[in-house]
Amino acid sequence: MEEFHHLSVLAQEVIEQLAPRPGGVYLDGTLGGGGHSQLILEQIGPDGLLIGIDRDQSALAAASERLRHFGSCFKPVQGSFGDLAELLKREGISALDGLLLDLGVSSHQLDTDERGFSFRLDGPLDMRMDRSRGDSAADLLQECSEQELEQIIKEFGEERWARKIAQRIVQVRQETPISTTLQLADLVAGTIPRRFHEDRIHPATRTFQGLRIAVNQELEQVQQGVSAGIAALKPGGRIAVISFHSLEDRIVKHLFREAATGCTCPPRMPYCVCNKKPQLRILTGRPIIAGAEETDLNPRARSAKLRAAEKLG
């Protein structure tokens, strides 16, 4: 079995916000190495159930091995949390006591060259969470128009040099396919003027982020998964979401606020006609971030933001 390394971010904070109850039904929509799931399983006891979802087959295999001693309390499911409503229906689960989404890429995926997520390791330009389906990053670079590439890199990568990078990609691919991570990383680094290279951020960081989000349709998955998760919670149930960049966090923040808002009638209305009632109580006024001790041990925790909310009755 492929060895799977992953450090769970904000682990104790997640448990504090989810407050897992003995005998409860919980879902980890981004199972990864199973670190968060193990902590939840330890809280819900032998009568509880945790469903762990992941698109990555190696993550499912590693987490199943790690959590096998929990027996029937843990059920791994391959799939995407964006299809949460359908997956719950298929598993016969009508409602949840809690839900966790740890968005982004795992340490294992970043550190495995053949997955193609890292601009620091040479490997095939893949970036698919589920390698059994969909187009790879190399496919997108070969097939998308210059305008489409610019949009992906600008909107999903938040890269100011998106137009020049897209132009350069189109120029290069006319001579040779861009098929490896270092090939793309060098292209981007050579396109952005050196005086604009940042000290702590590789110049290809934002381009790689944009392509990864596009390949895996990550923002759509967040929108669908969080919305379905809120709908699936029991009264008193909790949802916790860890995001790693502003695009994800903005979606989560908006969905939480929308679900926590009641009447939207104009102030001039003498009484409510919209009948909109708040579904959530937001537990984190500001997102929780990792402390210095955690970021020293795991630098990738620096960008993590945790938001949590509770379903109202």
PDB file of C-alpha atoms in Angstrom:
ATOM      1  CA  MET A   1       0.000   0.000   0.000  1.00  0.00           C
ATOM      2  CA  GLU A   2       1.244   3.529  -0.825  1.00  0.00           C
ATOM      3  CA  GLU A   3       2.461   5.238   2.342  1.00  0.00           C
ATOM      4  CA  PHE A   4       0.425   8.320   3.185  1.00  0.00           C
ATOM      5  CA  HIS A   5       1.892  11.190   5.220  1.00  0.00           C
ATOM      6  CA  HIS A   6      -0.336  14.051   6.322  1.00  0.00           C
ATOM      7  CA  LEU A   7      -0.351  16.397   9.321  1.00  0.00           C
ATOM      8  CA  SER A   8      -3.861  17.324  10.449  1.00  0.00           C
ATOM      9  CA  VAL A   9      -4.197  21.095  10.744  1.00  0.00           C
ATOM     10  CA  LEU A  10      -5.916  22.765  13.722  1.00  0.00           C
ATOM     11  CA  ALA A  11      -6.776  19.319  15.082  1.00  0.00           C
ATOM     12  CA  GLN A  12      -7.649  20.313  18.647  1.00  0.00           C
ATOM     13  CA  GLU A  13      -9.518  23.410  17.492  1.00  0.00           C
ATOM     14  CA  VAL A  14     -11.629  21.269  15.144  1.00  0.00           C
ATOM     15  CA  ILE A  15     -12.663  18.987  18.015  1.00  0.00           C
ATOM     16  CA  GLU A  16     -13.501  21.964  20.216  1.00  0.00           C
ATOM     17  CA  GLN A  17     -15.757  23.451  17.542  1.00  0.00           C
ATOM     18  CA  LEU A  18     -17.404  20.184  16.430  1.00  0.00           C
ATOM     19  CA  ALA A  19     -17.857  19.001  20.048  1.00  0.00           C
ATOM     20  CA  PRO A  20     -18.507  15.378  18.944  1.00  0.00           C
ATOM     21  CA  ARG A  21     -21.147  13.604  21.020  1.00  0.00           C
ATOM     22  CA  PRO A  22     -21.030   9.922  22.024  1.00  0.00           C
ATOM     23  CA  GLY A  23     -23.208   7.854  19.703  1.00  0.00           C
ATOM     24  CA  GLY A  24     -23.442  10.624  17.106  1.00  0.00           C
ATOM     25  CA  VAL A  25     -23.282  10.372  13.309  1.00  0.00           C
ATOM     26  CA  TYR A  26     -20.461  12.409  11.791  1.00  0.00           C
ATOM     27  CA  LEU A  27     -18.938  12.928   8.380  1.00  0.00           C
ATOM     28  CA  ASP A  28     -15.392  13.825   7.402  1.00  0.00           C
ATOM     29  CA  GLY A  29     -15.805  15.046   3.840  1.00  0.00           C
ATOM     30  CA  THR A  30     -12.068  15.281   3.204  1.00  0.00           C
ATOM     31  CA  LEU A  31     -10.686  12.171   4.883  1.00  0.00           C
ATOM     32  CA  GLY A  32      -7.036  12.499   3.865  1.00  0.00           C
ATOM     33  CA  GLY A  33      -4.782  10.517   6.194  1.00  0.00           C
ATOM     34  CA  GLY A  34      -7.557  10.110   8.759  1.00  0.00           C
ATOM     35  CA  GLY A  35      -6.061  12.309  11.490  1.00  0.00           C
ATOM     36  CA  HIS A  36      -9.162  14.401  12.156  1.00  0.00           C
ATOM     37  CA  SER A  37     -11.356  11.317  11.768  1.00  0.00           C
ATOM     38  CA  GLN A  38      -9.427   9.450  14.447  1.00  0.00           C
ATOM     39  CA  LEU A  39      -9.981  12.272  16.932  1.00  0.00           C
ATOM     40  CA  ILE A  40     -13.711  12.335  16.151  1.00  0.00           C
ATOM     41  CA  LEU A  41     -14.008   8.552  16.464  1.00  0.00           C
ATOM     42  CA  GLU A  42     -12.323   8.666  19.865  1.00  0.00           C
ATOM     43  CA  GLN A  43     -15.048  11.060  21.025  1.00  0.00           C
ATOM     44  CA  ILE A  44     -18.167   9.378  19.611  1.00  0.00           C
ATOM     45  CA  GLY A  45     -17.406   5.953  21.082  1.00  0.00           C
ATOM     46  CA  PRO A  46     -18.502   2.475  20.053  1.00  0.00           C
ATOM     47  CA  ASP A  47     -22.082   3.498  19.316  1.00  0.00           C
ATOM     48  CA  GLY A  48     -21.180   6.334  16.973  1.00  0.00           C
ATOM     49  CA  LEU A  49     -20.588   6.362  13.215  1.00  0.00           C
ATOM     50  CA  LEU A  50     -18.114   8.333  11.149  1.00  0.00           C
ATOM     51  CA  ILE A  51     -18.321   8.359   7.356  1.00  0.00           C
ATOM     52  CA  GLY A  52     -15.054   9.354   5.686  1.00  0.00           C
ATOM     53  CA  ILE A  53     -15.188  10.638   2.105  1.00  0.00           C
ATOM     54  CA  ASP A  54     -12.244  11.186  -0.229  1.00  0.00           C
ATOM     55  CA  ARG A  55     -11.665  11.208  -3.979  1.00  0.00           C
ATOM     56  CA  ASP A  56      -8.129   9.914  -3.544  1.00  0.00           C
ATOM     57  CA  GLN A  57      -7.896   6.110  -3.468  1.00  0.00           C
ATOM     58  CA  SER A  58      -4.523   6.171  -1.692  1.00  0.00           C
ATOM     59  CA  ALA A  59      -5.991   8.365   1.054  1.00  0.00           C
ATOM     60  CA  LEU A  60      -8.919   5.987   1.523  1.00  0.00           C
ATOM     61  CA  ALA A  61      -6.624   2.977   1.745  1.00  0.00           C
ATOM     62  CA  ALA A  62      -4.272   4.642   4.233  1.00  0.00           C
ATOM     63  CA  ALA A  63      -7.082   5.980   6.433  1.00  0.00           C
ATOM     64  CA  SER A  64      -8.877   2.612   6.407  1.00  0.00           C
ATOM     65  CA  GLU A  65      -5.700   0.949   7.666  1.00  0.00           C
ATOM     66  CA  ARG A  66      -5.154   3.615  10.312  1.00  0.00           C
ATOM     67  CA  LEU A  67      -8.741   3.466  11.569  1.00  0.00           C
ATOM     68  CA  ARG A  68      -9.470  -0.245  11.194  1.00  0.00           C
ATOM     69  CA  HIS A  69      -9.474  -0.811  14.966  1.00  0.00           C
ATOM     70  CA  PHE A  70     -12.647   1.293  15.180  1.00  0.00           C
ATOM     71  CA  GLY A  71     -14.449  -1.471  13.289  1.00  0.00           C
ATOM     72  CA  SER A  72     -17.938  -0.700  12.021  1.00  0.00           C
ATOM     73  CA  CYS A  73     -17.878   2.770  13.611  1.00  0.00           C
ATOM     74  CA  PHE A  74     -15.880   3.961  10.601  1.00  0.00           C
ATOM     75  CA  LYS A  75     -17.060   3.718   7.005  1.00  0.00           C
ATOM     76  CA  PRO A  76     -14.798   4.928   4.152  1.00  0.00           C
ATOM     77  CA  VAL A  77     -16.494   6.079   0.950  1.00  0.00           C
ATOM     78  CA  GLN A  78     -14.841   7.093  -2.308  1.00  0.00           C
ATOM     79  CA  GLY A  79     -16.377  10.189  -3.755  1.00  0.00           C
ATOM     80  CA  SER A  80     -16.437  13.962  -3.630  1.00  0.00           C
ATOM     81  CA  PHE A  81     -17.925  16.001  -0.803  1.00  0.00           C
ATOM     82  CA  GLY A  82     -19.540  18.116  -3.517  1.00  0.00           C
ATOM     83  CA  ASP A  83     -21.876  15.147  -4.027  1.00  0.00           C
ATOM     84  CA  LEU A  84     -22.587  14.960  -0.290  1.00  0.00           C
ATOM     85  CA  ALA A  85     -26.376  14.898  -0.537  1.00  0.00           C
ATOM     86  CA  GLU A  86     -26.324  11.987  -3.007  1.00  0.00           C
ATOM     87  CA  LEU A  87     -23.680  10.094  -0.986  1.00  0.00           C
ATOM     88  CA  LEU A  88     -25.668  10.411   2.245  1.00  0.00           C
ATOM     89  CA  LYS A  89     -28.799   9.178   0.517  1.00  0.00           C
ATOM     90  CA  ARG A  90     -26.906   6.203  -0.895  1.00  0.00           C
ATOM     91  CA  GLU A  91     -25.542   5.358   2.560  1.00  0.00           C
ATOM     92  CA  GLY A  92     -28.980   5.617   4.151  1.00  0.00           C
ATOM     93  CA  ILE A  93     -28.041   8.575   6.372  1.00  0.00           C
ATOM     94  CA  SER A  94     -30.897  11.020   6.895  1.00  0.00           C
ATOM     95  CA  ALA A  95     -29.133  13.574   9.118  1.00  0.00           C
ATOM     96  CA  LEU A  96     -25.750  14.347  10.673  1.00  0.00           C
ATOM     97  CA  ASP A  97     -24.612  15.443  14.127  1.00  0.00           C
ATOM     98  CA  GLY A  98     -21.511  17.013  12.651  1.00  0.00           C
ATOM     99  CA  LEU A  99     -19.536  17.606   9.480  1.00  0.00           C
ATOM    100  CA  LEU A 100     -15.899  18.508   8.798  1.00  0.00           C
ATOM    101  CA  LEU A 101     -14.360  19.742   5.556  1.00  0.00           C
ATOM    102  CA  ASP A 102     -10.581  20.216   5.435  1.00  0.00           C
ATOM    103  CA  LEU A 103     -10.168  21.814   2.015  1.00  0.00           C
ATOM    104  CA  GLY A 104      -7.128  21.962  -0.218  1.00  0.00           C
ATOM    105  CA  VAL A 105      -4.300  19.542  -0.941  1.00  0.00           C
ATOM    106  CA  SER A 106      -2.866  17.080   1.572  1.00  0.00           C
ATOM    107  CA  SER A 107       0.804  17.016   2.532  1.00  0.00           C
ATOM    108  CA  HIS A 108       1.032  13.576   0.929  1.00  0.00           C
ATOM    109  CA  GLN A 109      -0.278  14.830  -2.407  1.00  0.00           C
ATOM    110  CA  LEU A 110       2.128  17.769  -2.379  1.00  0.00           C
ATOM    111  CA  ASP A 111       5.083  15.579  -1.462  1.00  0.00           C
ATOM    112  CA  THR A 112       4.425  12.862  -4.066  1.00  0.00           C
ATOM    113  CA  ASP A 113       6.086  13.842  -7.343  1.00  0.00           C
ATOM    114  CA  GLU A 114       3.896  11.627  -9.528  1.00  0.00           C
ATOM    115  CA  ARG A 115       0.743  13.469  -8.401  1.00  0.00           C
ATOM    116  CA  GLY A 116       1.939  16.668 -10.060  1.00  0.00           C
ATOM    117  CA  PHE A 117       0.770  19.143  -7.413  1.00  0.00           C
ATOM    118  CA  SER A 118       4.157  20.586  -6.466  1.00  0.00           C
ATOM    119  CA  PHE A 119       6.267  23.074  -8.381  1.00  0.00           C
ATOM    120  CA  ARG A 120       9.291  21.940  -6.351  1.00  0.00           C
ATOM    121  CA  LEU A 121       9.220  18.273  -7.437  1.00  0.00           C
ATOM    122  CA  ASP A 122       9.621  17.013 -10.997  1.00  0.00           C
ATOM    123  CA  GLY A 123       6.718  14.873 -12.095  1.00  0.00           C
ATOM    124  CA  PRO A 124       3.864  14.571 -14.590  1.00  0.00           C
ATOM    125  CA  LEU A 125       1.603  17.604 -14.603  1.00  0.00           C
ATOM    126  CA  ASP A 126      -1.473  15.787 -13.284  1.00  0.00           C
ATOM    127  CA  MET A 127      -3.081  17.522 -10.243  1.00  0.00           C
ATOM    128  CA  ARG A 128      -6.197  15.341 -10.223  1.00  0.00           C
ATOM    129  CA  MET A 129      -7.490  14.362  -6.771  1.00  0.00           C
ATOM    130  CA  ASP A 130      -9.094  11.337  -8.408  1.00  0.00           C
ATOM    131  CA  ARG A 131      -6.671  10.030 -11.013  1.00  0.00           C
ATOM    132  CA  SER A 132      -9.279   7.717 -12.523  1.00  0.00           C
ATOM    133  CA  ARG A 133     -11.293  10.487 -14.175  1.00  0.00           C
ATOM    134  CA  GLY A 134     -11.218  13.946 -15.718  1.00  0.00           C
ATOM    135  CA  ASP A 135      -8.606  16.019 -17.504  1.00  0.00           C
ATOM    136  CA  SER A 136      -5.162  16.554 -16.000  1.00  0.00           C
ATOM    137  CA  ALA A 137      -3.446  19.935 -15.703  1.00  0.00           C
ATOM    138  CA  ALA A 138      -1.347  19.031 -18.748  1.00  0.00           C
ATOM    139  CA  ASP A 139      -4.562  18.430 -20.707  1.00  0.00           C
ATOM    140  CA  LEU A 140      -5.870  21.876 -19.759  1.00  0.00           C
ATOM    141  CA  LEU A 141      -2.625  23.562 -20.759  1.00  0.00           C
ATOM    142  CA  GLN A 142      -2.778  21.865 -24.146  1.00  0.00           C
ATOM    143  CA  GLU A 143      -6.492  22.284 -24.867  1.00  0.00           C
ATOM    144  CA  CYS A 144      -7.569  25.625 -23.364  1.00  0.00           C
ATOM    145  CA  SER A 145      -7.440  28.827 -25.373  1.00  0.00           C
ATOM    146  CA  GLU A 146      -5.179  31.667 -24.312  1.00  0.00           C
ATOM    147  CA  GLN A 147      -8.196  33.551 -22.942  1.00  0.00           C
ATOM    148  CA  GLU A 148      -9.362  30.520 -20.951  1.00  0.00           C
ATOM    149  CA  LEU A 149      -5.899  30.003 -19.487  1.00  0.00           C
ATOM    150  CA  GLU A 150      -5.677  33.650 -18.513  1.00  0.00           C
ATOM    151  CA  GLN A 151      -9.054  33.439 -16.782  1.00  0.00           C
ATOM    152  CA  ILE A 152      -8.081  30.282 -14.856  1.00  0.00           C
ATOM    153  CA  ILE A 153      -4.757  31.722 -13.692  1.00  0.00           C
ATOM    154  CA  LYS A 154      -6.195  35.147 -12.888  1.00  0.00           C
ATOM    155  CA  GLU A 155      -9.450  34.160 -11.165  1.00  0.00           C
ATOM    156  CA  PHE A 156      -8.458  30.917  -9.461  1.00  0.00           C
ATOM    157  CA  GLY A 157      -4.787  31.706  -8.937  1.00  0.00           C
ATOM    158  CA  GLU A 158      -5.237  35.432  -8.229  1.00  0.00           C
ATOM    159  CA  GLU A 159      -2.126  35.997 -10.335  1.00  0.00           C
ATOM    160  CA  ARG A 160      -1.477  39.554 -11.608  1.00  0.00           C
ATOM    161  CA  TRP A 161       0.753  38.236 -14.427  1.00  0.00           C
ATOM    162  CA  ALA A 162      -1.932  35.881 -15.753  1.00  0.00           C
ATOM    163  CA  ARG A 163      -2.055  37.370 -19.252  1.00  0.00           C
ATOM    164  CA  LYS A 164       1.693  37.146 -19.864  1.00  0.00           C
ATOM    165  CA  ILE A 165       1.825  33.626 -18.405  1.00  0.00           C
ATOM    166  CA  ALA A 166      -1.067  32.473 -20.625  1.00  0.00           C
ATOM    167  CA  GLN A 167       0.600  34.025 -23.670  1.00  0.00           C
ATOM    168  CA  ARG A 168       3.866  32.259 -22.877  1.00  0.00           C
ATOM    169  CA  ILE A 169       2.126  28.898 -22.351  1.00  0.00           C
ATOM    170  CA  VAL A 170       0.504  29.156 -25.785  1.00  0.00           C
ATOM    171  CA  GLN A 171       3.833  30.094 -27.385  1.00  0.00           C
ATOM    172  CA  VAL A 172       5.700  27.192 -25.795  1.00  0.00           C
ATOM    173  CA  ARG A 173       3.058  24.536 -26.458  1.00  0.00           C
ATOM    174  CA  GLN A 174       3.238  25.234 -30.189  1.00  0.00           C
ATOM    175  CA  GLU A 175       6.764  23.813 -30.063  1.00  0.00           C
ATOM    176  CA  THR A 176       6.420  21.174 -27.325  1.00  0.00           C
ATOM    177  CA  PRO A 177       3.715  19.999 -24.879  1.00  0.00           C
ATOM    178  CA  ILE A 178       4.016  21.298 -21.308  1.00  0.00           C
ATOM    179  CA  SER A 179       3.784  18.003 -19.462  1.00  0.00           C
ATOM    180  CA  THR A 180       5.897  18.210 -16.291  1.00  0.00           C
ATOM    181  CA  THR A 181       5.719  20.273 -13.113  1.00  0.00           C
ATOM    182  CA  LEU A 182       9.217  21.717 -13.339  1.00  0.00           C
ATOM    183  CA  GLN A 183       8.681  22.585 -16.998  1.00  0.00           C
ATOM    184  CA  LEU A 184       5.680  24.729 -16.036  1.00  0.00           C
ATOM    185  CA  ALA A 185       7.351  26.133 -12.902  1.00  0.00           C
ATOM    186  CA  ASP A 186      10.379  27.263 -14.922  1.00  0.00           C
ATOM    187  CA  LEU A 187       8.147  28.764 -17.603  1.00  0.00           C
ATOM    188  CA  VAL A 188       6.242  30.841 -15.046  1.00  0.00           C
ATOM    189  CA  ALA A 189       9.387  31.897 -13.174  1.00  0.00           C
ATOM    190  CA  GLY A 190      10.928  33.002 -16.457  1.00  0.00           C
ATOM    191  CA  THR A 191       7.835  34.969 -17.464  1.00  0.00           C
ATOM    192  CA  ILE A 192       7.412  37.029 -14.287  1.00  0.00           C
ATOM    193  CA  PRO A 193      10.153  39.704 -14.121  1.00  0.00           C
ATOM    194  CA  ARG A 194      12.695  38.755 -11.456  1.00  0.00           C
ATOM    195  CA  ARG A 195      12.244  42.019  -9.556  1.00  0.00           C
ATOM    196  CA  PHE A 196       8.644  40.937  -8.842  1.00  0.00           C
ATOM    197  CA  HIS A 197       9.601  37.526  -7.415  1.00  0.00           C
ATOM    198  CA  GLU A 198       8.599  37.364  -3.747  1.00  0.00           C
ATOM    199  CA  ASP A 199      11.026  36.172  -1.090  1.00  0.00           C
ATOM    200  CA  ARG A 200       8.828  33.532   0.575  1.00  0.00           C
ATOM    201  CA  ILE A 201       6.569  32.535  -2.324  1.00  0.00           C
ATOM    202  CA  HIS A 202       7.700  30.652  -5.428  1.00  0.00           C
ATOM    203  CA  PRO A 203       6.666  32.600  -8.562  1.00  0.00           C
ATOM    204  CA  ALA A 204       4.672  29.590  -9.833  1.00  0.00           C
ATOM    205  CA  THR A 205       2.587  29.227  -6.648  1.00  0.00           C
ATOM    206  CA  ARG A 206      -0.474  31.083  -7.896  1.00  0.00           C
ATOM    207  CA  THR A 207      -0.439  29.518 -11.350  1.00  0.00           C
ATOM    208  CA  PHE A 208      -0.308  26.038  -9.837  1.00  0.00           C
ATOM    209  CA  GLN A 209      -3.153  26.949  -7.464  1.00  0.00           C
ATOM    210  CA  GLY A 210      -5.304  28.185 -10.331  1.00  0.00           C
ATOM    211  CA  LEU A 211      -4.757  25.067 -12.421  1.00  0.00           C
ATOM    212  CA  ARG A 212      -5.382  22.726  -9.465  1.00  0.00           C
ATOM    213  CA  ILE A 213      -8.665  24.468  -8.639  1.00  0.00           C
ATOM    214  CA  ALA A 214      -9.762  24.254 -12.283  1.00  0.00           C
ATOM    215  CA  VAL A 215      -8.761  20.599 -12.689  1.00  0.00           C
ATOM    216  CA  ASN A 216     -10.673  19.516  -9.575  1.00  0.00           C
ATOM    217  CA  GLN A 217     -13.530  22.034  -9.821  1.00  0.00           C
ATOM    218  CA  GLU A 218     -12.759  22.887  -6.218  1.00  0.00           C
ATOM    219  CA  LEU A 219     -14.833  26.035  -5.797  1.00  0.00           C
ATOM    220  CA  GLU A 220     -17.953  24.343  -7.143  1.00  0.00           C
ATOM    221  CA  GLN A 221     -17.277  21.458  -4.765  1.00  0.00           C
ATOM    222  CA  VAL A 222     -17.040  23.851  -1.804  1.00  0.00           C
ATOM    223  CA  GLN A 223     -20.272  25.624  -2.757  1.00  0.00           C
ATOM    224  CA  GLN A 224     -22.187  22.380  -3.191  1.00  0.00           C
ATOM    225  CA  GLY A 225     -20.638  20.535  -0.244  1.00  0.00           C
ATOM    226  CA  VAL A 226     -21.092  23.276   2.353  1.00  0.00           C
ATOM    227  CA  SER A 227     -24.676  23.958   1.236  1.00  0.00           C
ATOM    228  CA  ALA A 228     -25.567  20.255   1.354  1.00  0.00           C
ATOM    229  CA  GLY A 229     -23.780  19.880   4.695  1.00  0.00           C
ATOM    230  CA  ILE A 230     -25.798  22.666   6.294  1.00  0.00           C
ATOM    231  CA  ALA A 231     -29.017  21.113   5.009  1.00  0.00           C
ATOM    232  CA  ALA A 232     -28.038  17.666   6.345  1.00  0.00           C
ATOM    233  CA  LEU A 233     -27.310  18.761   9.920  1.00  0.00           C
ATOM    234  CA  LYS A 234     -29.660  17.908  12.783  1.00  0.00           C
ATOM    235  CA  PRO A 235     -30.712  20.755  15.118  1.00  0.00           C
ATOM    236  CA  GLY A 236     -27.693  21.329  17.349  1.00  0.00           C
ATOM    237  CA  GLY A 237     -25.390  19.685  14.800  1.00  0.00           C
ATOM    238  CA  ARG A 238     -22.208  21.488  13.841  1.00  0.00           C
ATOM    239  CA  ILE A 239     -20.219  22.133  10.689  1.00  0.00           C
ATOM    240  CA  ALA A 240     -16.509  23.016  10.645  1.00  0.00           C
ATOM    241  CA  VAL A 241     -14.594  24.034   7.519  1.00  0.00           C
ATOM    242  CA  ILE A 242     -10.848  24.608   7.140  1.00  0.00           C
ATOM    243  CA  SER A 243      -9.857  26.645   4.083  1.00  0.00           C
ATOM    244  CA  PHE A 244      -6.400  27.517   2.787  1.00  0.00           C
ATOM    245  CA  HIS A 245      -6.920  30.434   0.437  1.00  0.00           C
ATOM    246  CA  SER A 246      -9.187  33.451   0.164  1.00  0.00           C
ATOM    247  CA  LEU A 247     -11.394  32.067  -2.615  1.00  0.00           C
ATOM    248  CA  GLU A 248     -12.490  29.080  -0.499  1.00  0.00           C
ATOM    249  CA  ASP A 249     -12.789  31.104   2.690  1.00  0.00           C
ATOM    250  CA  ARG A 250     -14.935  33.727   0.959  1.00  0.00           C
ATOM    251  CA  ILE A 251     -17.417  31.080  -0.182  1.00  0.00           C
ATOM    252  CA  VAL A 252     -17.629  29.498   3.280  1.00  0.00           C
ATOM    253  CA  LYS A 253     -18.025  32.879   4.973  1.00  0.00           C
ATOM    254  CA  HIS A 254     -20.801  33.885   2.574  1.00  0.00           C
ATOM    255  CA  LEU A 255     -22.706  30.591   2.913  1.00  0.00           C
ATOM    256  CA  PHE A 256     -22.508  30.700   6.708  1.00  0.00           C
ATOM    257  CA  ARG A 257     -23.698  34.311   6.822  1.00  0.00           C
ATOM    258  CA  GLU A 258     -26.529  33.643   4.398  1.00  0.00           C
ATOM    259  CA  ALA A 259     -27.708  30.639   6.439  1.00  0.00           C
ATOM    260  CA  ALA A 260     -27.429  32.642   9.684  1.00  0.00           C
ATOM    261  CA  THR A 261     -29.569  35.514   8.360  1.00  0.00           C
ATOM    262  CA  GLY A 262     -33.266  35.694   9.116  1.00  0.00           C
ATOM    263  CA  CYS A 263     -35.850  38.045   7.651  1.00  0.00           C
ATOM    264  CA  THR A 264     -34.672  39.914   4.555  1.00  0.00           C
ATOM    265  CA  CYS A 265     -37.767  42.086   4.099  1.00  0.00           C
ATOM    266  CA  PRO A 266     -37.152  45.824   3.530  1.00  0.00           C
ATOM    267  CA  PRO A 267     -37.226  47.857   6.784  1.00  0.00           C
ATOM    268  CA  ARG A 268     -40.333  49.713   5.590  1.00  0.00           C
ATOM    269  CA  MET A 269     -42.387  46.511   5.640  1.00  0.00           C
ATOM    270  CA  PRO A 270     -44.720  46.489   8.674  1.00  0.00           C
ATOM    271  CA  TYR A 271     -44.321  42.736   9.075  1.00  0.00           C
ATOM    272  CA  CYS A 272     -42.288  39.879   7.597  1.00  0.00           C
ATOM    273  CA  VAL A 273     -43.545  38.395   4.346  1.00  0.00           C
ATOM    274  CA  CYS A 274     -40.434  36.457   3.324  1.00  0.00           C
ATOM    275  CA  ASN A 275     -40.718  33.969   6.216  1.00  0.00           C
ATOM    276  CA  LYS A 276     -36.956  33.434   6.085  1.00  0.00           C
ATOM    277  CA  LYS A 277     -35.598  32.097   9.345  1.00  0.00           C
ATOM    278  CA  PRO A 278     -31.940  31.656  10.286  1.00  0.00           C
ATOM    279  CA  GLN A 279     -30.657  28.094   9.960  1.00  0.00           C
ATOM    280  CA  LEU A 280     -27.270  28.557  11.618  1.00  0.00           C
ATOM    281  CA  ARG A 281     -25.594  30.169  14.601  1.00  0.00           C
ATOM    282  CA  ILE A 282     -22.058  31.148  13.650  1.00  0.00           C
ATOM    283  CA  LEU A 283     -19.583  29.990  16.296  1.00  0.00           C
ATOM    284  CA  THR A 284     -16.480  31.729  14.949  1.00  0.00           C
ATOM    285  CA  GLY A 285     -16.883  35.487  14.532  1.00  0.00           C
ATOM    286  CA  ARG A 286     -13.431  35.504  13.001  1.00  0.00           C
ATOM    287  CA  PRO A 287     -11.753  32.427  11.549  1.00  0.00           C
ATOM    288  CA  ILE A 288      -9.511  30.471  13.904  1.00  0.00           C
ATOM    289  CA  ILE A 289      -5.889  30.313  12.769  1.00  0.00           C
ATOM    290  CA  ALA A 290      -2.954  28.156  13.823  1.00  0.00           C
ATOM    291  CA  GLY A 291      -0.666  29.304  16.624  1.00  0.00           C
ATOM    292  CA  ALA A 292       3.083  29.766  16.406  1.00  0.00           C
ATOM    293  CA  GLU A 293       3.826  26.333  17.860  1.00  0.00           C
ATOM    294  CA  GLU A 294       1.792  24.563  15.175  1.00  0.00           C
ATOM    295  CA  THR A 295       3.136  26.633  12.286  1.00  0.00           C
ATOM    296  CA  ASP A 296       6.685  25.939  13.451  1.00  0.00           C
ATOM    297  CA  LEU A 297       5.965  22.203  13.252  1.00  0.00           C
ATOM    298  CA  ASN A 298       3.876  22.443  10.089  1.00  0.00           C
ATOM    299  CA  PRO A 299       4.519  25.566   7.959  1.00  0.00           C
ATOM    300  CA  ARG A 300       1.558  24.672   5.718  1.00  0.00           C
ATOM    301  CA  ALA A 301      -0.735  25.492   8.647  1.00  0.00           C
ATOM    302  CA  ARG A 302       0.095  29.189   8.264  1.00  0.00           C
ATOM    303  CA  SER A 303      -2.660  29.777   5.720  1.00  0.00           C
ATOM    304  CA  ALA A 304      -5.335  27.617   7.397  1.00  0.00           C
ATOM    305  CA  LYS A 305      -8.573  29.245   8.535  1.00  0.00           C
ATOM    306  CA  LEU A 306     -11.248  27.409  10.506  1.00  0.00           C
ATOM    307  CA  ARG A 307     -14.889  28.518  10.527  1.00  0.00           C
ATOM    308  CA  ALA A 308     -17.667  26.726  12.407  1.00  0.00           C
ATOM    309  CA  ALA A 309     -21.403  27.036  12.874  1.00  0.00           C
ATOM    310  CA  GLU A 310     -24.267  25.245  14.646  1.00  0.00           C
ATOM    311  CA  LYS A 311     -27.633  24.257  13.148  1.00  0.00           C
ATOM    312  CA  LEU A 312     -30.618  25.890  14.795  1.00  0.00           C
ATOM    313  CA  GLY A 313     -33.798  23.991  15.656  1.00  0.00           C
TER     314      GLY A 313
END
